[in-house]
Coordinates of C-alpha atoms in Angstrom, one line a residue:
M1 CA 2.0 18.7 16.3
A2 CA 3.5 15.4 15.2
N3 CA 3.2 14.2 11.6
V4 CA 3.0 10.4 11.0
V5 CA 3.9 8.2 8.1
V6 CA 2.2 4.8 7.8
V7 CA 3.8 2.1 5.7
G8 CA 3.4 -1.6 5.4
S9 CA 6.4 -3.6 6.7
Q10 CA 5.7 -6.8 4.6
W11 CA 4.3 -7.5 1.1
G12 CA 1.2 -5.3 1.7
D13 CA -2.2 -6.4 2.9
E14 CA -1.1 -5.8 6.5
G15 CA -4.3 -4.0 7.5
K16 CA -3.2 -0.4 6.9
G17 CA -6.8 0.7 6.1
K18 CA -8.1 0.1 9.6
V19 CA -5.0 1.6 11.3
V20 CA -5.0 4.6 9.1
D21 CA -8.7 5.1 9.7
W22 CA -8.1 4.8 13.5
L23 CA -5.3 7.3 13.3
S24 CA -7.2 9.7 11.0
E25 CA -9.5 10.6 13.8
R26 CA -6.4 12.3 15.4
A27 CA -5.2 13.8 12.1
D28 CA -6.4 16.9 10.2
V29 CA -5.0 15.9 6.8
V30 CA -4.5 12.5 5.3
V31 CA -2.2 12.1 2.3
R32 CA -1.7 9.3 -0.2
F33 CA 1.9 9.5 -1.5
Q34 CA 2.5 6.6 -3.9
G35 CA 0.9 3.7 -5.8
G36 CA -2.3 3.7 -7.7
H37 CA -5.6 1.8 -7.7
N38 CA -3.7 -1.5 -7.5
A39 CA -3.7 -1.1 -3.7
G40 CA -6.8 -1.5 -1.7
H41 CA -7.9 -0.5 1.9
T42 CA -10.9 -2.0 3.6
L43 CA -12.5 0.1 6.4
V44 CA -15.2 -1.1 8.8
I45 CA -17.0 1.7 10.6
N46 CA -20.1 1.1 12.6
D47 CA -20.7 -2.2 10.8
K48 CA -20.4 -0.5 7.4
T49 CA -17.6 -1.6 5.0
Y50 CA -15.8 0.8 2.7
K51 CA -13.4 -0.4 0.1
L52 CA -10.9 2.2 -1.1
S53 CA -8.3 2.0 -3.8
L54 CA -7.2 5.6 -4.7
L55 CA -8.9 7.8 -2.2
P56 CA -7.1 8.4 1.2
S57 CA -8.7 6.6 4.1
G58 CA -9.5 10.0 5.7
I59 CA -12.2 10.6 3.1
V60 CA -14.8 8.7 5.1
R61 CA -14.3 11.0 8.1
K62 CA -16.0 14.4 8.4
K63 CA -13.9 17.6 8.6
K64 CA -10.7 15.9 7.3
L65 CA -8.7 17.1 4.3
S66 CA -7.8 14.2 2.0
I67 CA -5.0 14.7 -0.5
I68 CA -3.6 12.6 -3.4
G69 CA 0.0 13.5 -3.8
N70 CA 2.2 13.8 -6.9
G71 CA 3.8 10.4 -6.2
V72 CA 0.5 8.6 -7.0
V73 CA -0.5 7.6 -10.5
V74 CA -4.2 8.2 -11.0
D75 CA -6.7 6.4 -13.3
P76 CA -9.3 9.2 -13.8
W77 CA -12.1 6.7 -14.7
A78 CA -11.4 4.5 -11.6
L79 CA -11.3 7.7 -9.4
K80 CA -14.6 8.9 -10.8
S81 CA -16.2 5.5 -10.1
E82 CA -14.8 5.3 -6.6
I83 CA -16.1 8.8 -5.8
E84 CA -19.5 8.0 -7.1
I85 CA -19.7 4.7 -5.1
L86 CA -18.7 6.5 -1.9
K87 CA -21.2 9.3 -2.5
N88 CA -23.9 6.7 -3.0
N89 CA -22.9 5.3 0.4
G90 CA -23.4 8.7 2.1
V91 CA -19.8 10.0 2.1
D92 CA -19.5 13.7 1.4
I93 CA -16.8 14.4 -1.3
S94 CA -16.1 17.8 -2.7
T95 CA -13.3 20.1 -3.6
K96 CA -13.2 21.2 0.1
N97 CA -12.2 17.8 1.5
L98 CA -10.4 16.2 -1.5
M99 CA -7.4 17.7 -3.4
I100 CA -5.2 16.1 -6.1
A101 CA -1.7 17.3 -7.0
E102 CA -1.7 19.1 -10.3
N103 CA 1.5 17.3 -11.3
V104 CA 0.1 13.8 -10.7
S105 CA 0.6 11.4 -13.6
L106 CA -2.4 9.8 -15.2
I107 CA -3.1 6.1 -16.0
L108 CA -4.8 5.7 -19.4
P109 CA -6.5 2.6 -20.9
L110 CA -3.4 2.1 -23.1
H111 CA -1.4 1.5 -19.9
Q112 CA -3.7 -1.2 -18.8
N113 CA -3.6 -2.9 -22.1
L114 CA 0.2 -2.8 -22.3
D115 CA 0.3 -4.2 -18.7
K116 CA -1.7 -7.2 -19.7
Y117 CA 0.1 -7.8 -23.0
R118 CA 3.4 -7.9 -21.3
E119 CA 2.3 -10.3 -18.5
E120 CA 0.9 -12.6 -21.1
A121 CA 4.1 -12.5 -23.1
L122 CA 6.1 -13.4 -19.9
G123 CA 4.1 -16.6 -19.4
S124 CA 5.3 -18.5 -16.3
A125 CA 7.9 -15.8 -15.6
K126 CA 5.2 -13.1 -15.1
I127 CA 5.6 -10.6 -12.3
G128 CA 2.0 -11.0 -11.0
T129 CA 0.8 -7.4 -11.6
T130 CA -2.8 -6.4 -11.1
G131 CA -3.0 -5.5 -14.8
R132 CA -4.2 -2.0 -13.9
G133 CA -1.5 -0.1 -15.8
I134 CA 0.4 1.1 -12.8
G135 CA 3.8 0.0 -14.1
P136 CA 3.5 1.4 -17.6
A137 CA 2.2 4.7 -16.2
Y138 CA 5.2 5.0 -13.9
E139 CA 7.5 4.2 -16.9
D140 CA 6.0 7.0 -18.9
K141 CA 6.5 9.3 -15.9
V142 CA 10.2 8.5 -15.7
G143 CA 10.4 8.6 -19.5
R144 CA 9.1 12.2 -19.4
R145 CA 6.2 11.5 -21.6
S146 CA 3.4 11.2 -19.0
I147 CA 0.1 13.0 -19.2
R148 CA -0.4 14.9 -16.0
L149 CA -3.6 16.2 -14.4
G150 CA -2.7 19.8 -15.1
D151 CA -2.3 19.0 -18.8
L152 CA -6.1 18.5 -19.1
S153 CA -6.6 22.2 -18.6
D154 CA -4.8 23.1 -21.9
K155 CA -6.2 21.3 -25.0
T156 CA -3.2 22.4 -27.2
L157 CA -0.7 21.2 -24.7
L158 CA -2.6 18.0 -24.2
E159 CA -2.6 17.2 -27.9
E160 CA 1.2 17.6 -27.9
R161 CA 1.6 15.4 -24.9
V162 CA -0.6 12.6 -26.5
E163 CA 1.5 12.8 -29.7
R164 CA 4.7 12.3 -27.7
L165 CA 3.2 9.5 -25.7
L166 CA 2.0 7.6 -28.8
M167 CA 5.4 7.8 -30.4
H168 CA 6.6 5.4 -27.7
H169 CA 3.5 3.3 -27.3
N170 CA 2.8 2.6 -30.9
T171 CA 6.3 1.4 -31.4
L172 CA 5.8 -1.1 -28.5
L173 CA 2.4 -2.2 -29.9
K174 CA 4.0 -2.9 -33.3
G175 CA 6.5 -5.1 -31.6
F176 CA 3.7 -7.1 -29.9
G177 CA 1.8 -7.3 -33.2
F178 CA -1.1 -5.1 -32.1
P179 CA -2.7 -2.3 -34.1
K180 CA -1.5 1.3 -33.3
L181 CA -3.5 3.7 -31.2
E182 CA -5.3 6.7 -32.6
K183 CA -4.6 10.1 -31.2
K184 CA -8.1 11.3 -31.8
K185 CA -9.7 8.6 -29.7
I186 CA -7.3 9.1 -26.7
L187 CA -7.8 12.9 -26.8
H188 CA -11.6 12.4 -26.8
Q189 CA -11.4 10.1 -23.8
L190 CA -9.3 12.6 -21.9
I191 CA -11.4 15.6 -22.8
E192 CA -14.5 13.7 -21.8
I193 CA -13.2 12.7 -18.3
A194 CA -11.5 16.0 -17.6
P195 CA -14.5 17.8 -16.0
S196 CA -14.9 15.0 -13.5
I197 CA -11.4 15.4 -12.0
L198 CA -10.0 18.8 -12.8
P199 CA -12.0 20.6 -10.1
F200 CA -9.9 18.7 -7.5
K201 CA -6.6 20.0 -9.0
Q202 CA -4.4 21.9 -6.5
T203 CA -0.9 22.9 -5.8
V204 CA -0.6 20.2 -3.2
W205 CA 3.0 21.0 -1.9
K206 CA 1.9 24.5 -1.1
V207 CA -1.4 23.3 0.6
L208 CA 0.6 20.9 2.8
D209 CA 3.2 23.6 3.6
D210 CA 0.4 25.9 4.7
Q211 CA -1.3 23.2 6.8
R212 CA 2.0 22.4 8.5
E213 CA 2.7 26.0 9.2
K214 CA -0.6 26.4 11.0
G215 CA 0.0 23.3 13.1
S216 CA -2.2 20.7 11.4
R217 CA -1.5 17.0 12.1
I218 CA -0.6 15.3 8.8
L219 CA -1.0 11.6 8.3
F220 CA 0.9 10.2 5.3
E221 CA -0.7 7.0 4.0
G222 CA 1.4 4.5 2.1
A223 CA 0.1 1.7 -0.2
Q224 CA 1.4 -1.9 -0.6
G225 CA 4.4 -2.8 1.6
I226 CA 8.2 -2.2 1.9
L227 CA 9.0 -5.6 0.5
L228 CA 7.4 -4.5 -2.7
D229 CA 9.6 -1.4 -2.9
N230 CA 11.1 -0.9 -6.4
D231 CA 14.6 -0.6 -4.8
H232 CA 14.5 -2.4 -1.5
G233 CA 11.9 -5.2 -2.2
T234 CA 12.2 -8.7 -3.7
Y235 CA 13.0 -7.3 -7.1
P236 CA 11.8 -7.9 -9.8
F237 CA 8.7 -9.2 -8.0
V238 CA 7.9 -5.7 -6.8
T239 CA 5.6 -2.8 -7.5
S240 CA 6.7 0.2 -9.7
S241 CA 7.0 2.8 -7.0
N242 CA 9.0 3.3 -3.8
T243 CA 6.9 2.2 -0.9
V244 CA 9.4 3.1 1.9
A245 CA 8.7 5.9 4.3
G246 CA 11.1 8.3 2.5
Q247 CA 8.7 8.4 -0.4
A248 CA 6.1 10.2 1.8
T249 CA 8.1 13.4 1.4
T250 CA 9.0 13.0 -2.3
G251 CA 5.5 11.9 -3.2
S252 CA 3.8 14.9 -1.5
G253 CA 6.3 17.8 -2.1
Q254 CA 7.5 18.0 1.5
G255 CA 11.0 17.8 3.0
P256 CA 12.2 15.2 5.4
K257 CA 11.8 17.5 8.4
V258 CA 8.0 17.1 8.1
V259 CA 8.1 13.5 9.4
D260 CA 8.1 12.9 13.1
Y261 CA 7.1 9.3 13.4
V262 CA 7.0 6.3 11.1
L263 CA 4.6 3.5 11.9
G264 CA 5.0 0.1 10.2
I265 CA 1.8 -1.9 9.9
T266 CA 2.8 -5.5 10.5
K267 CA 0.6 -8.7 10.3
A268 CA 1.1 -11.3 13.0
Y269 CA 1.9 -13.8 10.3
T270 CA 2.9 -13.3 6.6
T271 CA 1.1 -13.1 3.3
R272 CA 1.9 -12.4 -0.2
V273 CA 0.0 -11.9 -3.5
G274 CA 1.4 -12.8 -6.8
S275 CA 4.8 -14.3 -7.8
G276 CA 8.1 -14.0 -6.0
P277 CA 10.1 -15.5 -3.1
F278 CA 8.3 -16.3 0.2
P279 CA 10.7 -18.2 2.6
T280 CA 8.0 -18.9 5.3
E281 CA 5.2 -19.8 3.0
Q282 CA 3.0 -22.7 4.2
D283 CA 1.5 -24.4 1.1
N284 CA -0.3 -26.8 3.3
K285 CA -3.1 -27.0 5.9
I286 CA -1.5 -24.4 8.1
G287 CA -1.4 -21.9 5.2
Q288 CA -5.0 -22.8 4.3
T289 CA -6.1 -22.2 7.9
L290 CA -4.4 -18.8 8.1
G291 CA -6.0 -17.8 4.8
E292 CA -9.5 -18.9 5.8
R293 CA -9.3 -17.3 9.3
G294 CA -7.7 -14.1 8.0
K295 CA -10.0 -13.9 4.9
E296 CA -6.9 -13.5 2.8
F297 CA -8.2 -12.3 -0.5
G298 CA -7.1 -9.0 -2.2
T299 CA -9.4 -6.0 -1.7
V300 CA -8.8 -4.9 -5.3
T301 CA -8.3 -8.1 -7.3
G302 CA -10.0 -10.7 -5.1
R303 CA -6.9 -12.9 -5.6
K304 CA -6.1 -15.5 -3.0
R305 CA -3.1 -14.6 -0.8
R306 CA -0.2 -17.0 -0.1
C307 CA 0.1 -17.4 3.7
G308 CA 3.0 -18.4 6.0
W309 CA 4.5 -17.9 9.5
F310 CA 5.8 -14.6 10.7
D311 CA 9.2 -13.7 9.2
S312 CA 11.1 -11.5 11.7
V313 CA 14.1 -11.3 9.3
L314 CA 12.1 -9.5 6.6
V315 CA 10.3 -7.2 9.1
R316 CA 13.5 -6.2 10.8
Q317 CA 15.0 -5.5 7.4
A318 CA 12.0 -3.4 6.5
I319 CA 12.3 -1.5 9.7
K320 CA 15.9 -0.6 9.1
V321 CA 15.5 0.6 5.4
S322 CA 12.4 2.6 6.2
G323 CA 13.3 4.1 9.5
I324 CA 10.3 2.7 11.3
N325 CA 9.9 3.9 14.9
G326 CA 7.2 1.4 16.0
I327 CA 4.8 -1.1 14.5
A328 CA 1.1 -1.7 14.6
L329 CA 0.6 -5.5 14.9
T330 CA -2.5 -6.6 13.2
K331 CA -4.6 -9.9 13.0
L332 CA -3.2 -11.4 16.2
D333 CA -6.6 -13.1 16.6
V334 CA -6.0 -15.2 13.4
L335 CA -3.4 -17.2 15.5
D336 CA -5.9 -18.1 18.2
G337 CA -6.1 -21.8 18.8
F338 CA -2.8 -22.9 17.3
D339 CA -0.9 -25.3 19.6
E340 CA 2.4 -24.1 18.4
I341 CA 3.4 -20.9 16.4
L342 CA 6.6 -20.7 14.4
V343 CA 8.6 -17.6 13.9
C344 CA 11.4 -17.3 11.4
T345 CA 14.6 -15.9 13.0
S346 CA 17.2 -16.3 10.2
Y347 CA 17.9 -18.2 7.0
T348 CA 20.3 -20.7 5.6
I349 CA 21.3 -20.2 1.9
D350 CA 23.7 -22.7 0.4
G351 CA 24.6 -23.8 3.9
E352 CA 25.5 -20.3 5.1
K353 CA 23.4 -18.5 7.8
F354 CA 21.9 -15.1 6.9
D355 CA 20.2 -12.6 9.2
Y356 CA 18.9 -10.7 6.2
L357 CA 17.5 -11.4 2.8
P358 CA 20.1 -10.8 0.1
A359 CA 19.2 -8.7 -2.9
S360 CA 20.0 -11.5 -5.4
Q361 CA 17.0 -13.1 -6.9
D362 CA 18.8 -16.4 -7.0
L363 CA 19.8 -16.3 -3.4
Q364 CA 16.3 -15.2 -2.3
A365 CA 14.8 -18.3 -4.0
K366 CA 17.2 -20.5 -2.0
A367 CA 16.5 -19.0 1.4
I368 CA 15.4 -21.7 3.9
P369 CA 13.9 -20.4 7.1
I370 CA 15.2 -21.2 10.6
Y371 CA 12.3 -21.3 13.0
E372 CA 11.8 -20.7 16.7
T373 CA 8.8 -22.5 18.1
L374 CA 6.5 -20.6 20.5
S375 CA 3.6 -21.9 22.5
G376 CA 0.1 -21.0 21.2
W377 CA -2.9 -20.0 23.2
E378 CA -6.5 -21.3 23.5
T379 CA -8.2 -18.2 24.8
K380 CA -9.5 -15.9 22.1
T381 CA -7.8 -12.5 21.5
V382 CA -10.5 -11.3 19.1
G383 CA -12.0 -8.0 20.3
A384 CA -9.4 -7.4 23.1
R385 CA -8.9 -3.7 23.9
T386 CA -6.5 -4.0 26.8
W387 CA -3.4 -6.0 27.6
G388 CA -5.3 -7.6 30.5
E389 CA -7.7 -9.2 28.1
L390 CA -5.0 -11.0 26.2
P391 CA -3.8 -14.5 27.2
A392 CA -0.3 -14.7 28.7
Q393 CA 1.1 -16.7 25.7
A394 CA -0.2 -14.1 23.3
I395 CA 1.6 -11.4 25.2
K396 CA 4.8 -13.5 25.2
Y397 CA 4.4 -13.9 21.4
V398 CA 4.2 -10.1 21.0
R399 CA 7.1 -9.4 23.2
R400 CA 9.3 -12.0 21.4
I401 CA 8.4 -10.3 18.1
E402 CA 9.5 -7.0 19.5
E403 CA 12.9 -8.4 20.4
L404 CA 13.4 -10.1 17.1
I405 CA 12.4 -7.1 14.9
E406 CA 14.2 -4.6 17.2
A407 CA 11.2 -2.2 17.4
P408 CA 8.3 -1.7 19.8
V409 CA 4.6 -2.4 19.2
A410 CA 2.8 0.9 19.3
L411 CA -0.6 -0.4 18.4
L412 CA -2.2 -3.9 18.6
S413 CA -5.2 -4.7 16.5
T414 CA -7.5 -7.7 17.4
S415 CA -10.2 -7.5 14.8
P416 CA -11.3 -5.4 11.7
E417 CA -13.3 -3.1 14.0
R418 CA -11.5 0.1 14.6
Q419 CA -12.4 0.1 18.4
D420 CA -10.7 -3.3 18.9
T421 CA -7.3 -1.7 19.2
I422 CA -4.8 -1.6 22.1
L423 CA -2.9 1.6 22.1
V424 CA 0.6 1.3 23.6
H425 CA 2.0 4.5 22.2
D426 CA 0.2 7.3 20.3
P427 CA 2.4 8.2 17.2
F428 CA 0.9 11.6 17.2
S429 CA 2.3 12.4 20.7
D430 CA 5.9 12.6 19.5

């Protein structure tokens, strides 16, 4: 049985929720392997909308095992709230269908506060984080002072961990001019929340190995997008984790051999939230139209997304660094009615032509897109479920994108509804 990794090939918000939900019907296990509750997925099933931040998309499907891997950072309070909301909407969640890695790092209120303090201190140079403590939590993980889920089982060990954590954080807070944190208060918060999340604790790497051995299909669900990867994205305007497909194995405790197919979710145009370079951004009527038609507001934050034309340079680069086999092209219907559609094929930077985006922040800011103009289409694509229902110019647009990004379209999405999907190649068939 094939195992599939789903990642975003742009700056996130590509429509991974719908595609993962569509694929989860074919999977037995769905795994989140990085990020935190800064990333959101919106699922529309039978006219009912579910908004997820931490829980894998498979949680809304019966008889599917959902797993939060060790590569995720978990806010216990946010997780508890999300579980309660879904339960109130009729979703069954128990220790039988949800498991969390015992070695997952936790996000505490002190991480959120530090996140906000630092963004305020940066002023106009701010990164554009969601302020949910993701970055500081990952820093503590790398700094070997993180509180992990398994620590909540041992009060003595937990107290030692908190003391070590506060040695670092109180020093930082002093530098910002804020009062120090009290160990007693933090311990109380953790001991109080522990019963709500400890029952889901599992040795996830072993669970997944057992599932693989018995032939289960595993779907690895990424958050955000490759262009936000801490190493390969538009640094420093990136997230705090690795978002490339390789993280699926590290963030779940599995080896590279477990991955059979990598699917890159790709929007038919480009969007970005927060600060950072965006060569094809349209800060004009076109960008406004794309935003209004595509309802481009963040699932988690509600922030308005910046919008622009499709950038084949960046998507091709993402495909190379993440080993993407094929893409799922989403929101094609948003382009309905445009007389002309532009696609970026390369850049000029200081008069030199580039077929990739350099790692230098200075050069990225100077990138000027070189466009190819394609004819638009008047016939609506929304709701199309076969190639025959698409206008000829829309098909030409898709084919040209395939040529430019050097990867085939495996799925084509024409609305938020999961049934409005054209299957070209089933990733699970590999």
